[in-house]
Amino acid sequence: MSREFKVGLTWRALFAIITAALLFIPINLYLNLVTGGTIAIAALYVIAILFSELSRIAGSPLTMNEIFVI
């Protein structure tokens, strides 16, 4: 039995990663400086759920491989 692996690093996953980096890293840095806490763990789940649902609404849902990469 051989398994065929699908690529998870697509242009949609790269777009989600770049957008998340541009939005969540400055917010995380600001919260770290002001309050001493971070939202890094919660941001991972928010990013994955947000992009998964947005792509589903747009009509082409993300594959499990793409969500895992995000």
PDB file of C-alpha atoms in Angstrom:
ATOM      1  CA  MET A   1       0.000   0.000   0.000  1.00  0.00           C
ATOM      2  CA  SER A   2       1.460   3.302  -1.031  1.00  0.00           C
ATOM      3  CA  ARG A   3       0.088   6.661  -0.050  1.00  0.00           C
ATOM      4  CA  GLU A   4      -0.029   9.628  -2.342  1.00  0.00           C
ATOM      5  CA  PHE A   5       0.714  12.879  -0.579  1.00  0.00           C
ATOM      6  CA  LYS A   6      -0.774  16.171  -1.711  1.00  0.00           C
ATOM      7  CA  VAL A   7       1.021  19.497  -1.571  1.00  0.00           C
ATOM      8  CA  GLY A   8      -0.116  21.736   1.277  1.00  0.00           C
ATOM      9  CA  LEU A   9       2.039  24.764   0.522  1.00  0.00           C
ATOM     10  CA  THR A  10      -0.066  26.462  -2.141  1.00  0.00           C
ATOM     11  CA  TRP A  11      -0.564  30.102  -3.065  1.00  0.00           C
ATOM     12  CA  ARG A  12      -3.635  30.221  -0.798  1.00  0.00           C
ATOM     13  CA  ALA A  13      -1.663  28.967   2.191  1.00  0.00           C
ATOM     14  CA  LEU A  14       1.169  31.398   1.460  1.00  0.00           C
ATOM     15  CA  PHE A  15      -1.316  34.272   1.206  1.00  0.00           C
ATOM     16  CA  ALA A  16      -2.799  33.312   4.579  1.00  0.00           C
ATOM     17  CA  ILE A  17       0.638  33.107   6.206  1.00  0.00           C
ATOM     18  CA  ILE A  18       1.764  36.477   4.825  1.00  0.00           C
ATOM     19  CA  THR A  19      -1.516  38.163   5.770  1.00  0.00           C
ATOM     20  CA  ALA A  20      -1.346  36.716   9.264  1.00  0.00           C
ATOM     21  CA  ALA A  21       2.234  37.883   9.648  1.00  0.00           C
ATOM     22  CA  LEU A  22       1.329  41.407   8.569  1.00  0.00           C
ATOM     23  CA  LEU A  23      -1.682  41.579  10.902  1.00  0.00           C
ATOM     24  CA  PHE A  24      -0.944  39.505  13.980  1.00  0.00           C
ATOM     25  CA  ILE A  25       2.764  40.104  14.572  1.00  0.00           C
ATOM     26  CA  PRO A  26       2.387  43.870  15.171  1.00  0.00           C
ATOM     27  CA  ILE A  27      -0.646  43.254  17.388  1.00  0.00           C
ATOM     28  CA  ASN A  28       1.248  40.626  19.350  1.00  0.00           C
ATOM     29  CA  LEU A  29       4.274  42.902  19.770  1.00  0.00           C
ATOM     30  CA  TYR A  30       2.110  45.796  20.958  1.00  0.00           C
ATOM     31  CA  LEU A  31       0.266  43.639  23.487  1.00  0.00           C
ATOM     32  CA  ASN A  32       3.557  42.237  24.722  1.00  0.00           C
ATOM     33  CA  LEU A  33       4.958  45.721  25.285  1.00  0.00           C
ATOM     34  CA  VAL A  34       1.820  47.122  26.913  1.00  0.00           C
ATOM     35  CA  THR A  35       0.545  44.232  29.014  1.00  0.00           C
ATOM     36  CA  GLY A  36       3.410  41.762  29.109  1.00  0.00           C
ATOM     37  CA  GLY A  37       1.264  39.000  27.619  1.00  0.00           C
ATOM     38  CA  THR A  38       0.921  37.583  24.152  1.00  0.00           C
ATOM     39  CA  ILE A  39      -1.879  36.166  22.040  1.00  0.00           C
ATOM     40  CA  ALA A  40       0.356  33.901  19.979  1.00  0.00           C
ATOM     41  CA  ILE A  41      -1.362  30.623  20.872  1.00  0.00           C
ATOM     42  CA  ALA A  42      -4.870  31.969  20.294  1.00  0.00           C
ATOM     43  CA  ALA A  43      -3.784  33.685  17.079  1.00  0.00           C
ATOM     44  CA  LEU A  44      -2.794  30.344  15.543  1.00  0.00           C
ATOM     45  CA  TYR A  45      -6.316  28.998  15.892  1.00  0.00           C
ATOM     46  CA  VAL A  46      -7.949  32.277  14.855  1.00  0.00           C
ATOM     47  CA  ILE A  47      -5.871  32.445  11.671  1.00  0.00           C
ATOM     48  CA  ALA A  48      -6.608  28.842  10.691  1.00  0.00           C
ATOM     49  CA  ILE A  49     -10.347  29.125  11.369  1.00  0.00           C
ATOM     50  CA  LEU A  50     -10.649  32.559   9.741  1.00  0.00           C
ATOM     51  CA  PHE A  51      -9.000  31.572   6.478  1.00  0.00           C
ATOM     52  CA  SER A  52     -10.743  28.213   6.402  1.00  0.00           C
ATOM     53  CA  GLU A  53     -14.161  29.832   6.703  1.00  0.00           C
ATOM     54  CA  LEU A  54     -13.373  32.679   4.297  1.00  0.00           C
ATOM     55  CA  SER A  55     -12.272  30.228   1.632  1.00  0.00           C
ATOM     56  CA  ARG A  56     -15.370  28.115   2.232  1.00  0.00           C
ATOM     57  CA  ILE A  57     -17.595  31.191   1.783  1.00  0.00           C
ATOM     58  CA  ALA A  58     -15.688  32.071  -1.406  1.00  0.00           C
ATOM     59  CA  GLY A  59     -16.575  28.663  -2.827  1.00  0.00           C
ATOM     60  CA  SER A  60     -13.248  26.815  -2.754  1.00  0.00           C
ATOM     61  CA  PRO A  61     -12.588  25.381   0.701  1.00  0.00           C
ATOM     62  CA  LEU A  62      -9.039  24.775   1.886  1.00  0.00           C
ATOM     63  CA  THR A  63      -7.789  21.222   1.991  1.00  0.00           C
ATOM     64  CA  MET A  64      -6.658  19.666   5.251  1.00  0.00           C
ATOM     65  CA  ASN A  65      -3.053  19.921   4.032  1.00  0.00           C
ATOM     66  CA  GLU A  66      -3.370  23.676   3.483  1.00  0.00           C
ATOM     67  CA  ILE A  67      -4.965  24.203   6.893  1.00  0.00           C
ATOM     68  CA  PHE A  68      -2.183  22.194   8.505  1.00  0.00           C
ATOM     69  CA  VAL A  69       0.460  24.381   6.808  1.00  0.00           C
ATOM     70  CA  ILE A  70      -1.306  27.546   7.963  1.00  0.00           C
TER      71      ILE A  70
END
